[in-house]
Amino acid sequence: MKDSNPVFMKLMETIERVDKDVELLSREKRAVLLDLVKAYYEDENTVSDPAGILEYDDYLTELLVDKTAYLNIVESELGDDPVKALETETPPFTRQEVEEAYVSLTDTLFELSKSINPLGGIGKDRLTAGLSIIRGFEDRFWPLATRITLHNAIAFKELIPPEHYDDILTGRKHAIGALRMVGDRSCAAGVIVYTIPYAGDDTPMIRLDWIMVHEDMRQKGTGNFLIAQVLELTFQYEGMGIYVDLPVKKFEDEDEAAELSVLYNCLDSWDLLFDLTLGNTFVLKVSDCRGNKAVDREPKNVISVGNMGHKATEMIGLFFAGAYRHFDEELPDLPVEFFDKDLSCAVLHEGRIRSLLLIHRLEDDSLRYEGLIRSEASEPEDILNLLRAAYGACRKKGLEDSMIFGYLWSMEGMELLGSIIPEAQVTMLYRGILLPEENALSSEDWSRFRESAGLSDDKIPEEGITDAEIGKKETDLIKSCPEDSIY
């Protein structure tokens, strides 16, 4: 490239210039800036350093300039038919390099979307811009994300715990996988698991159940990419947000503690507000029931699901039709085979189920309590007899060292569990919530804030860099710009 190229010179001047007059103006306008932003943020926990946020936002904007310039170079070198250019014997860039140019740019947009709130105003605009670039890339080149289904789940299995993996296979939970090029191969880079809210929920919220990035793909924006995919789903319904529950627990080792710390910091960076709460989830070691006077006894009038034979599906279906509604609404739609046929059991009355206990056995032999459901005809003793039958079946199958965990749908259930099996531990949770803000700052509002701080919006050149004579020195300079994301 010739040194006199006006577009390149304008870009480099924007990146390198330290304008003392602008810096002075910034100081003079600082008081105005603080007043404006603090007036918008009434919650002191939302913004502790509005000026610092604006300064970091400006730093990211500078990075966006660098990465936009580099992407323009990549596109210029690939020409009008980029796919064909990549298939030549000596392509100007590898597939991995092309992908990284796009992904790096979108990651900066995702980081910028966090400046205020990614679900509204300028934050949403920036998030949408990043997602649009991803869609454009996928239309021209290859997928960067895929919905995980029964047919492709095996490719992501090592990134998903058995609990969530089984639910994805049955359609109970949903998941998106990130795909990244390693050389010329597209590989599983990360996964995010989530649950769609029920149609009748008063406050529709998507629950984030799990997020994991392959260790070789970390610090490259993959976590941001996955969260952005789920946040896009919230745009379908006004007021929809997301939440996540992180357990308060003792860590088995430093690695586990470090991983949860990274996860918490990632979610916190997306403006989720965390608070400590008592969860509805319990955990119990099966052997803790040994010697329990209420549970360690012979059951009466209980039949296992396995012993129901071919009638099991019909009997359970009829039971759910008249059962109390304190259970997962998707439970009746799961196939009988999803539940352990020996541990799951029922109390019968006149040939029909009147109380039902359902347990799912995971690949690692941990057990998930799915529900203890009762009908109008159920008796108080049914609960004890079902627990006794399940405990006896666990002993017969050598599962006393297994952990059983699950979700209790009512406070009554929590109190009942505590009275029958006091060894059961109810987990404390850090619950993080992200909701759209009313009257969110628009892009125009943000521009006024920047102007009040003496920051210019005239950063990204109006014309792209398309000069075919771009030199290797300049290319390497822009390509080496620092990464802004660790997630």
Short mmCIF file of C-alpha atoms in Angstrom, two decimals:
data_model
loop_
_atom_site.label_atom_id
_atom_site.label_comp_id
_atom_site.label_asym_id
_atom_site.label_seq_id
_atom_site.Cartn_x
_atom_site.Cartn_y
_atom_site.Cartn_z
CA MET A 1 0.00 0.00 0.00
CA LYS A 2 1.20 3.51 -0.76
CA ASP A 3 1.90 5.71 2.24
CA SER A 4 -0.39 8.35 0.74
CA ASN A 5 -3.49 6.13 0.84
CA PRO A 6 -5.97 8.56 2.47
CA VAL A 7 -8.20 5.95 4.10
CA PHE A 8 -5.31 4.12 5.73
CA MET A 9 -3.69 7.34 6.87
CA LYS A 10 -6.96 8.52 8.40
CA LEU A 11 -7.31 5.23 10.24
CA MET A 12 -3.79 5.26 11.63
CA GLU A 13 -4.11 8.89 12.69
CA THR A 14 -7.31 8.02 14.56
CA ILE A 15 -5.61 5.10 16.33
CA GLU A 16 -2.36 6.83 17.25
CA ARG A 17 -3.29 10.51 17.83
CA VAL A 18 -3.40 11.76 21.40
CA ASP A 19 -5.19 15.05 21.11
CA LYS A 20 -4.32 17.19 24.10
CA ASP A 21 -7.17 19.59 23.42
CA VAL A 22 -9.70 16.74 23.48
CA GLU A 23 -8.10 15.40 26.66
CA LEU A 24 -8.48 18.83 28.30
CA LEU A 25 -12.09 19.09 27.14
CA SER A 26 -12.73 15.65 28.62
CA ARG A 27 -11.62 16.83 32.04
CA GLU A 28 -13.76 19.96 31.81
CA LYS A 29 -16.85 17.96 30.85
CA ARG A 30 -16.32 15.19 33.43
CA ALA A 31 -18.73 16.73 35.94
CA VAL A 32 -21.47 16.99 33.31
CA LEU A 33 -20.89 13.38 32.27
CA LEU A 34 -21.15 12.08 35.83
CA ASP A 35 -24.39 13.93 36.44
CA LEU A 36 -25.96 12.64 33.24
CA VAL A 37 -25.06 8.99 33.75
CA LYS A 38 -25.79 8.93 37.48
CA ALA A 39 -29.23 10.39 36.81
CA TYR A 40 -29.92 7.49 34.51
CA TYR A 41 -28.68 4.89 36.99
CA GLU A 42 -30.68 5.22 40.18
CA ASP A 43 -29.51 1.86 41.53
CA GLU A 44 -26.08 2.36 43.11
CA ASN A 45 -25.26 -1.29 42.49
CA THR A 46 -25.63 -0.89 38.73
CA VAL A 47 -22.88 1.62 38.11
CA SER A 48 -20.02 2.38 40.48
CA ASP A 49 -17.79 4.25 38.01
CA PRO A 50 -19.73 5.68 35.05
CA ALA A 51 -16.71 7.64 33.80
CA GLY A 52 -14.62 4.48 33.88
CA ILE A 53 -17.28 2.64 31.90
CA LEU A 54 -17.23 5.34 29.26
CA GLU A 55 -13.44 5.26 29.06
CA TYR A 56 -13.44 1.48 28.65
CA ASP A 57 -16.17 1.82 26.03
CA ASP A 58 -13.94 4.23 24.13
CA TYR A 59 -11.03 1.78 24.35
CA LEU A 60 -13.24 -0.96 22.87
CA THR A 61 -14.36 1.42 20.14
CA GLU A 62 -10.71 1.93 19.20
CA LEU A 63 -10.30 -1.85 19.03
CA LEU A 64 -13.37 -2.03 16.83
CA VAL A 65 -11.64 0.36 14.42
CA ASP A 66 -8.57 -1.89 14.31
CA LYS A 67 -10.56 -5.05 13.76
CA THR A 68 -12.85 -3.50 11.18
CA ALA A 69 -9.79 -2.37 9.25
CA TYR A 70 -8.26 -5.83 9.37
CA LEU A 71 -11.51 -7.48 8.28
CA ASN A 72 -11.68 -5.08 5.34
CA ILE A 73 -8.18 -6.20 4.38
CA VAL A 74 -9.21 -9.85 4.57
CA GLU A 75 -12.28 -9.28 2.44
CA SER A 76 -10.28 -7.27 -0.09
CA GLU A 77 -7.69 -10.03 -0.45
CA LEU A 78 -10.39 -12.70 -0.87
CA GLY A 79 -12.04 -10.78 -3.70
CA ASP A 80 -15.55 -11.14 -5.08
CA ASP A 81 -15.66 -14.92 -4.65
CA PRO A 82 -14.15 -15.57 -1.18
CA VAL A 83 -15.12 -19.25 -1.06
CA LYS A 84 -13.32 -19.90 -4.33
CA ALA A 85 -10.30 -17.93 -3.12
CA LEU A 86 -10.05 -20.16 -0.04
CA GLU A 87 -10.05 -23.27 -2.21
CA THR A 88 -7.00 -22.24 -4.24
CA GLU A 89 -3.62 -23.88 -3.62
CA THR A 90 -2.22 -20.69 -2.06
CA PRO A 91 -5.14 -18.80 -0.48
CA PRO A 92 -4.34 -15.29 0.85
CA PHE A 93 -5.67 -16.38 4.26
CA THR A 94 -6.44 -19.75 5.83
CA ARG A 95 -10.01 -20.68 6.76
CA GLN A 96 -9.09 -20.31 10.40
CA GLU A 97 -7.70 -16.82 9.87
CA VAL A 98 -10.82 -15.69 8.00
CA GLU A 99 -13.06 -17.05 10.73
CA GLU A 100 -10.99 -15.42 13.47
CA ALA A 101 -11.21 -12.03 11.75
CA TYR A 102 -15.00 -12.12 11.85
CA VAL A 103 -15.29 -13.68 15.32
CA SER A 104 -12.85 -11.19 16.84
CA LEU A 105 -14.82 -8.25 15.44
CA THR A 106 -18.16 -9.60 16.71
CA ASP A 107 -16.66 -10.27 20.12
CA THR A 108 -15.71 -6.61 20.43
CA LEU A 109 -19.29 -5.67 19.57
CA PHE A 110 -20.52 -8.07 22.26
CA GLU A 111 -18.14 -6.49 24.77
CA LEU A 112 -19.44 -3.07 23.75
CA SER A 113 -23.03 -4.25 24.21
CA LYS A 114 -22.31 -4.80 27.91
CA SER A 115 -21.51 -1.12 28.52
CA ILE A 116 -25.07 -0.43 29.65
CA ASN A 117 -27.51 -3.32 29.18
CA PRO A 118 -27.41 -5.75 26.25
CA LEU A 119 -31.20 -6.20 26.20
CA GLY A 120 -32.15 -2.63 25.36
CA GLY A 121 -31.08 0.63 23.80
CA ILE A 122 -27.55 0.95 22.53
CA GLY A 123 -26.54 -2.33 24.17
CA LYS A 124 -29.14 -4.20 22.15
CA ASP A 125 -28.13 -2.32 18.99
CA ARG A 126 -24.52 -3.44 19.42
CA LEU A 127 -25.52 -6.99 20.27
CA THR A 128 -27.74 -7.15 17.21
CA ALA A 129 -24.94 -5.77 15.04
CA GLY A 130 -22.59 -8.53 16.20
CA LEU A 131 -25.22 -11.21 15.61
CA SER A 132 -25.92 -9.82 12.13
CA ILE A 133 -22.24 -10.13 11.22
CA ILE A 134 -22.30 -13.75 12.39
CA ARG A 135 -25.35 -14.49 10.24
CA GLY A 136 -23.68 -12.83 7.27
CA PHE A 137 -20.56 -14.92 7.76
CA GLU A 138 -22.60 -18.12 7.98
CA ASP A 139 -24.47 -17.26 4.79
CA ARG A 140 -21.19 -16.78 2.90
CA PHE A 141 -18.93 -19.37 4.49
CA TRP A 142 -19.79 -22.03 7.11
CA PRO A 143 -21.71 -22.38 10.40
CA LEU A 144 -20.32 -20.84 13.61
CA ALA A 145 -23.16 -22.16 15.76
CA THR A 146 -25.53 -25.10 15.67
CA ARG A 147 -28.54 -26.21 17.60
CA ILE A 148 -27.64 -29.38 19.50
CA THR A 149 -30.09 -32.19 18.84
CA LEU A 150 -30.38 -35.94 19.19
CA HIS A 151 -28.54 -36.29 15.90
CA ASN A 152 -25.41 -34.23 16.62
CA ALA A 153 -25.24 -34.22 20.43
CA ILE A 154 -22.48 -36.83 20.50
CA ALA A 155 -20.03 -34.24 19.07
CA PHE A 156 -20.54 -32.06 22.17
CA LYS A 157 -20.96 -34.79 24.77
CA GLU A 158 -17.65 -34.22 26.55
CA LEU A 159 -18.67 -30.60 27.23
CA ILE A 160 -22.08 -31.43 28.76
CA PRO A 161 -22.74 -33.10 32.16
CA PRO A 162 -24.95 -36.24 31.99
CA GLU A 163 -27.82 -34.45 33.72
CA HIS A 164 -28.16 -31.88 30.94
CA TYR A 165 -27.13 -34.23 28.15
CA ASP A 166 -30.03 -36.59 28.82
CA ASP A 167 -32.49 -33.68 28.92
CA ILE A 168 -31.22 -32.38 25.57
CA LEU A 169 -31.77 -35.78 23.98
CA THR A 170 -35.41 -35.80 25.14
CA GLY A 171 -36.02 -32.17 24.13
CA ARG A 172 -36.58 -31.12 27.73
CA LYS A 173 -33.73 -28.63 27.53
CA HIS A 174 -32.20 -26.82 24.60
CA ALA A 175 -28.57 -26.24 23.69
CA ILE A 176 -26.45 -24.32 21.21
CA GLY A 177 -22.97 -25.41 20.23
CA ALA A 178 -20.16 -23.13 19.05
CA LEU A 179 -18.13 -24.35 16.08
CA ARG A 180 -14.60 -23.14 15.34
CA MET A 181 -12.03 -23.94 12.71
CA VAL A 182 -8.88 -25.75 13.79
CA GLY A 183 -6.83 -25.83 10.64
CA ASP A 184 -9.38 -26.85 7.99
CA ARG A 185 -11.64 -28.78 10.36
CA SER A 186 -14.73 -27.44 12.14
CA CYS A 187 -14.63 -28.55 15.79
CA ALA A 188 -16.88 -28.30 18.85
CA ALA A 189 -15.64 -25.23 20.74
CA GLY A 190 -18.28 -24.75 23.42
CA VAL A 191 -21.86 -25.29 24.46
CA ILE A 192 -24.63 -23.44 26.28
CA VAL A 193 -27.66 -25.26 27.70
CA TYR A 194 -30.87 -23.41 28.52
CA THR A 195 -34.52 -23.96 29.38
CA ILE A 196 -37.35 -22.14 27.65
CA PRO A 197 -40.01 -20.77 30.06
CA TYR A 198 -43.51 -22.19 30.16
CA ALA A 199 -46.17 -20.33 28.22
CA GLY A 200 -48.12 -19.59 31.40
CA ASP A 201 -45.25 -17.99 33.32
CA ASP A 202 -46.05 -14.48 34.56
CA THR A 203 -42.47 -13.29 33.99
CA PRO A 204 -41.02 -15.25 31.06
CA MET A 205 -37.34 -15.89 31.72
CA ILE A 206 -34.90 -18.14 29.93
CA ARG A 207 -32.87 -20.16 32.43
CA LEU A 208 -29.20 -20.71 31.66
CA ASP A 209 -28.42 -24.23 32.85
CA TRP A 210 -24.85 -24.74 31.71
CA ILE A 211 -22.07 -23.13 29.73
CA MET A 212 -18.73 -24.71 28.92
CA VAL A 213 -15.94 -23.80 26.54
CA HIS A 214 -13.38 -26.35 25.40
CA GLU A 215 -10.09 -25.70 27.15
CA ASP A 216 -8.32 -25.15 23.82
CA MET A 217 -10.87 -22.51 22.81
CA ARG A 218 -10.86 -20.32 25.89
CA GLN A 219 -9.94 -16.64 25.99
CA LYS A 220 -11.15 -16.28 22.40
CA GLY A 221 -14.64 -14.88 23.02
CA THR A 222 -16.45 -18.23 22.74
CA GLY A 223 -18.31 -17.71 26.03
CA ASN A 224 -19.50 -14.27 24.90
CA PHE A 225 -20.55 -15.77 21.57
CA LEU A 226 -22.70 -18.43 23.25
CA ILE A 227 -24.40 -16.05 25.67
CA ALA A 228 -25.16 -13.69 22.79
CA GLN A 229 -26.94 -16.53 20.96
CA VAL A 230 -29.29 -17.06 23.91
CA LEU A 231 -29.83 -13.35 24.50
CA GLU A 232 -31.05 -13.10 20.92
CA LEU A 233 -33.89 -15.45 21.85
CA THR A 234 -35.19 -12.97 24.43
CA PHE A 235 -35.91 -10.44 21.68
CA GLN A 236 -38.93 -12.52 20.62
CA TYR A 237 -40.99 -11.46 23.64
CA GLU A 238 -41.23 -8.04 25.25
CA GLY A 239 -39.76 -7.96 28.73
CA MET A 240 -38.12 -11.38 28.52
CA GLY A 241 -34.82 -11.82 30.36
CA ILE A 242 -32.49 -14.57 31.51
CA TYR A 243 -31.45 -15.96 34.86
CA VAL A 244 -28.95 -18.46 36.19
CA ASP A 245 -28.53 -20.28 39.50
CA LEU A 246 -24.99 -21.02 40.68
CA PRO A 247 -24.65 -23.31 43.70
CA VAL A 248 -22.92 -22.17 46.87
CA LYS A 249 -20.73 -25.17 47.63
CA LYS A 250 -17.44 -26.43 48.92
CA PHE A 251 -15.08 -27.07 46.04
CA GLU A 252 -13.40 -30.41 45.63
CA ASP A 253 -10.21 -28.78 44.36
CA GLU A 254 -8.74 -25.50 43.18
CA ASP A 255 -9.52 -26.26 39.55
CA GLU A 256 -13.25 -26.50 40.28
CA ALA A 257 -13.12 -23.24 42.23
CA ALA A 258 -11.25 -21.52 39.40
CA GLU A 259 -13.74 -22.72 36.76
CA LEU A 260 -16.74 -21.43 38.71
CA SER A 261 -14.94 -18.15 39.28
CA VAL A 262 -14.43 -17.72 35.52
CA LEU A 263 -18.09 -18.57 34.92
CA TYR A 264 -19.29 -16.11 37.55
CA ASN A 265 -17.09 -13.33 36.16
CA CYS A 266 -18.31 -14.03 32.63
CA LEU A 267 -21.97 -13.83 33.65
CA ASP A 268 -21.30 -10.80 35.84
CA SER A 269 -19.68 -9.03 32.87
CA TRP A 270 -23.00 -9.38 31.01
CA ASP A 271 -24.64 -7.25 33.72
CA LEU A 272 -26.44 -10.08 35.53
CA LEU A 273 -27.23 -8.96 39.06
CA PHE A 274 -26.48 -11.69 41.62
CA ASP A 275 -28.06 -12.24 45.01
CA LEU A 276 -27.91 -15.04 47.56
CA THR A 277 -31.07 -17.10 47.86
CA LEU A 278 -32.31 -20.40 49.26
CA GLY A 279 -32.80 -22.84 46.43
CA ASN A 280 -35.42 -25.54 45.93
CA THR A 281 -32.78 -28.11 45.08
CA PHE A 282 -31.67 -30.83 47.47
CA VAL A 283 -28.84 -33.35 47.45
CA LEU A 284 -28.50 -36.54 49.47
CA LYS A 285 -26.25 -39.57 49.55
CA VAL A 286 -28.36 -42.74 49.33
CA SER A 287 -26.43 -44.36 52.19
CA ASP A 288 -27.59 -41.53 54.51
CA CYS A 289 -30.96 -43.29 54.61
CA ARG A 290 -29.42 -46.35 56.25
CA GLY A 291 -31.01 -46.80 59.68
CA ASN A 292 -33.61 -44.09 59.06
CA LYS A 293 -36.68 -45.28 60.98
CA ALA A 294 -39.06 -43.77 58.43
CA VAL A 295 -37.33 -44.95 55.25
CA ASP A 296 -35.25 -48.05 56.02
CA ARG A 297 -38.26 -50.37 56.22
CA GLU A 298 -40.25 -52.70 53.99
CA PRO A 299 -42.77 -50.88 51.77
CA LYS A 300 -46.44 -51.81 51.42
CA ASN A 301 -48.63 -51.84 48.31
CA VAL A 302 -45.89 -50.49 46.00
CA ILE A 303 -45.16 -51.63 42.45
CA SER A 304 -42.14 -50.62 40.38
CA VAL A 305 -42.66 -49.09 36.95
CA GLY A 306 -40.82 -52.07 35.50
CA ASN A 307 -43.36 -54.47 36.97
CA MET A 308 -46.21 -52.56 35.32
CA GLY A 309 -45.03 -54.08 32.06
CA HIS A 310 -46.55 -52.85 28.79
CA LYS A 311 -49.31 -51.03 30.67
CA ALA A 312 -46.89 -48.56 32.28
CA THR A 313 -47.25 -45.80 29.67
CA GLU A 314 -51.05 -45.92 29.72
CA MET A 315 -51.30 -46.06 33.52
CA ILE A 316 -48.87 -43.18 34.07
CA GLY A 317 -50.62 -41.09 31.39
CA LEU A 318 -54.01 -41.55 33.07
CA PHE A 319 -52.51 -40.70 36.44
CA PHE A 320 -50.96 -37.43 35.26
CA ALA A 321 -54.30 -36.32 33.82
CA GLY A 322 -55.76 -36.08 37.34
CA ALA A 323 -52.69 -35.42 39.46
CA TYR A 324 -51.87 -32.33 41.52
CA ARG A 325 -49.83 -29.82 39.48
CA HIS A 326 -46.76 -29.56 41.74
CA PHE A 327 -44.38 -31.05 39.17
CA ASP A 328 -42.47 -30.21 36.01
CA GLU A 329 -45.05 -29.57 33.28
CA GLU A 330 -42.94 -31.47 30.73
CA LEU A 331 -42.81 -34.59 32.92
CA PRO A 332 -45.91 -36.25 31.40
CA ASP A 333 -44.43 -35.94 27.90
CA LEU A 334 -41.26 -37.89 28.71
CA PRO A 335 -41.15 -41.55 27.62
CA VAL A 336 -41.42 -44.13 30.37
CA GLU A 337 -37.96 -45.38 29.38
CA PHE A 338 -36.49 -42.09 30.61
CA PHE A 339 -37.14 -43.17 34.21
CA ASP A 340 -35.32 -45.96 35.99
CA LYS A 341 -37.79 -48.85 35.90
CA ASP A 342 -36.66 -50.29 39.25
CA LEU A 343 -36.29 -47.13 41.31
CA SER A 344 -39.41 -45.43 39.96
CA CYS A 345 -42.51 -46.83 41.58
CA ALA A 346 -46.20 -46.29 42.34
CA VAL A 347 -48.90 -47.01 44.90
CA LEU A 348 -51.97 -48.55 43.25
CA HIS A 349 -55.63 -48.26 44.27
CA GLU A 350 -58.28 -50.29 42.46
CA GLY A 351 -55.91 -50.92 39.59
CA ARG A 352 -54.98 -47.26 39.10
CA ILE A 353 -52.00 -45.21 40.28
CA ARG A 354 -52.79 -42.91 43.20
CA SER A 355 -49.20 -41.83 44.03
CA LEU A 356 -46.07 -41.94 41.84
CA LEU A 357 -42.33 -41.52 42.43
CA LEU A 358 -40.13 -40.96 39.36
CA ILE A 359 -36.32 -41.16 39.36
CA HIS A 360 -33.91 -40.81 36.46
CA ARG A 361 -30.57 -42.62 36.58
CA LEU A 362 -27.67 -40.80 34.94
CA GLU A 363 -24.71 -42.26 33.11
CA ASP A 364 -22.44 -41.69 36.12
CA ASP A 365 -24.94 -43.54 38.40
CA SER A 366 -26.08 -40.39 40.15
CA LEU A 367 -29.84 -40.25 40.58
CA ARG A 368 -32.15 -37.35 39.82
CA TYR A 369 -35.45 -37.08 41.63
CA GLU A 370 -38.04 -36.10 39.03
CA GLY A 371 -41.10 -35.88 41.23
CA LEU A 372 -43.32 -37.45 43.86
CA ILE A 373 -46.76 -36.81 42.49
CA ARG A 374 -50.07 -37.47 44.21
CA SER A 375 -53.71 -37.65 43.22
CA GLU A 376 -56.82 -36.77 45.21
CA ALA A 377 -57.06 -40.37 46.37
CA SER A 378 -53.51 -40.49 47.77
CA GLU A 379 -52.87 -41.29 51.41
CA PRO A 380 -50.19 -39.71 53.68
CA GLU A 381 -48.55 -43.13 54.08
CA ASP A 382 -48.00 -43.35 50.29
CA ILE A 383 -45.03 -40.99 50.44
CA LEU A 384 -43.18 -43.11 52.98
CA ASN A 385 -43.92 -46.34 51.14
CA LEU A 386 -42.62 -44.94 47.85
CA LEU A 387 -39.41 -43.69 49.51
CA ARG A 388 -38.97 -47.07 51.19
CA ALA A 389 -39.39 -48.93 47.90
CA ALA A 390 -36.91 -46.66 46.10
CA TYR A 391 -34.34 -46.97 48.88
CA GLY A 392 -34.69 -50.76 48.87
CA ALA A 393 -34.21 -50.84 45.09
CA CYS A 394 -31.07 -48.69 45.42
CA ARG A 395 -29.60 -51.16 47.90
CA LYS A 396 -30.36 -54.12 45.63
CA LYS A 397 -28.70 -52.38 42.68
CA GLY A 398 -25.59 -51.40 44.65
CA LEU A 399 -26.30 -47.68 44.50
CA GLU A 400 -25.85 -46.76 48.15
CA ASP A 401 -22.79 -44.65 47.34
CA SER A 402 -24.71 -42.71 44.68
CA MET A 403 -25.94 -39.16 45.15
CA ILE A 404 -29.58 -38.32 44.60
CA PHE A 405 -30.58 -34.76 43.85
CA GLY A 406 -33.61 -32.94 42.56
CA TYR A 407 -35.93 -29.96 42.57
CA LEU A 408 -38.84 -29.59 44.98
CA TRP A 409 -41.77 -27.61 43.60
CA SER A 410 -43.31 -26.43 46.86
CA MET A 411 -42.35 -25.28 50.34
CA GLU A 412 -44.50 -28.11 51.65
CA GLY A 413 -42.26 -30.56 49.87
CA MET A 414 -39.14 -28.92 51.31
CA GLU A 415 -40.48 -29.15 54.85
CA LEU A 416 -41.63 -32.73 54.36
CA LEU A 417 -38.23 -33.83 53.06
CA GLY A 418 -36.51 -32.18 56.03
CA SER A 419 -38.74 -33.96 58.49
CA ILE A 420 -38.38 -37.42 56.89
CA ILE A 421 -34.70 -37.27 55.86
CA PRO A 422 -32.96 -34.51 57.83
CA GLU A 423 -29.63 -35.48 56.20
CA ALA A 424 -30.83 -34.04 52.90
CA GLN A 425 -29.05 -30.75 52.17
CA VAL A 426 -30.95 -27.88 50.58
CA THR A 427 -28.56 -25.84 48.47
CA MET A 428 -27.95 -22.11 48.72
CA LEU A 429 -27.73 -20.36 45.37
CA TYR A 430 -26.29 -17.27 43.77
CA ARG A 431 -29.13 -16.24 41.47
CA GLY A 432 -28.19 -13.90 38.64
CA ILE A 433 -30.86 -12.05 36.68
CA LEU A 434 -30.71 -9.90 33.56
CA LEU A 435 -33.83 -8.03 32.43
CA PRO A 436 -34.38 -5.28 29.84
CA GLU A 437 -34.38 -1.82 31.37
CA GLU A 438 -37.23 0.59 30.80
CA ASN A 439 -36.21 3.73 28.95
CA ALA A 440 -32.83 2.21 28.07
CA LEU A 441 -30.18 4.54 26.72
CA SER A 442 -30.41 4.87 22.95
CA SER A 443 -27.43 5.14 20.63
CA GLU A 444 -28.17 8.87 20.36
CA ASP A 445 -28.13 9.24 24.17
CA TRP A 446 -24.80 7.44 24.34
CA SER A 447 -23.34 9.70 21.67
CA ARG A 448 -24.32 12.73 23.75
CA PHE A 449 -22.62 11.20 26.78
CA ARG A 450 -19.48 10.63 24.75
CA GLU A 451 -19.60 14.17 23.46
CA SER A 452 -19.99 15.49 27.03
CA ALA A 453 -16.79 13.65 27.92
CA GLY A 454 -14.95 15.05 24.91
CA LEU A 455 -14.95 11.74 23.06
CA SER A 456 -15.44 11.64 19.31
CA ASP A 457 -17.81 9.31 17.50
CA ASP A 458 -15.89 9.86 14.25
CA LYS A 459 -13.68 6.82 14.63
CA ILE A 460 -14.61 4.25 12.00
CA PRO A 461 -13.81 5.42 8.44
CA GLU A 462 -16.81 5.84 6.18
CA GLU A 463 -15.05 3.86 3.44
CA GLY A 464 -13.48 0.46 3.88
CA ILE A 465 -9.86 -0.27 3.09
CA THR A 466 -9.90 -1.93 -0.31
CA ASP A 467 -6.54 -0.93 -1.78
CA ALA A 468 -5.08 -4.03 -3.43
CA GLU A 469 -1.59 -2.69 -2.69
CA ILE A 470 -1.95 -3.00 1.10
CA GLY A 471 1.45 -3.89 2.46
CA LYS A 472 2.36 -6.81 4.70
CA LYS A 473 3.79 -4.49 7.36
CA GLU A 474 0.48 -2.66 7.77
CA THR A 475 -1.48 -5.93 7.67
CA ASP A 476 0.63 -7.46 10.43
CA LEU A 477 0.32 -4.28 12.50
CA ILE A 478 -3.47 -4.30 12.51
CA LYS A 479 -3.71 -8.10 12.78
CA SER A 480 -1.67 -8.04 16.00
CA CYS A 481 -4.16 -5.80 17.84
CA PRO A 482 -4.88 -7.09 21.37
CA GLU A 483 -7.84 -9.28 22.19
CA ASP A 484 -10.44 -7.65 24.41
CA SER A 485 -12.28 -10.71 25.69
CA ILE A 486 -11.31 -13.58 27.97
CA TYR A 487 -14.65 -15.36 27.74
#
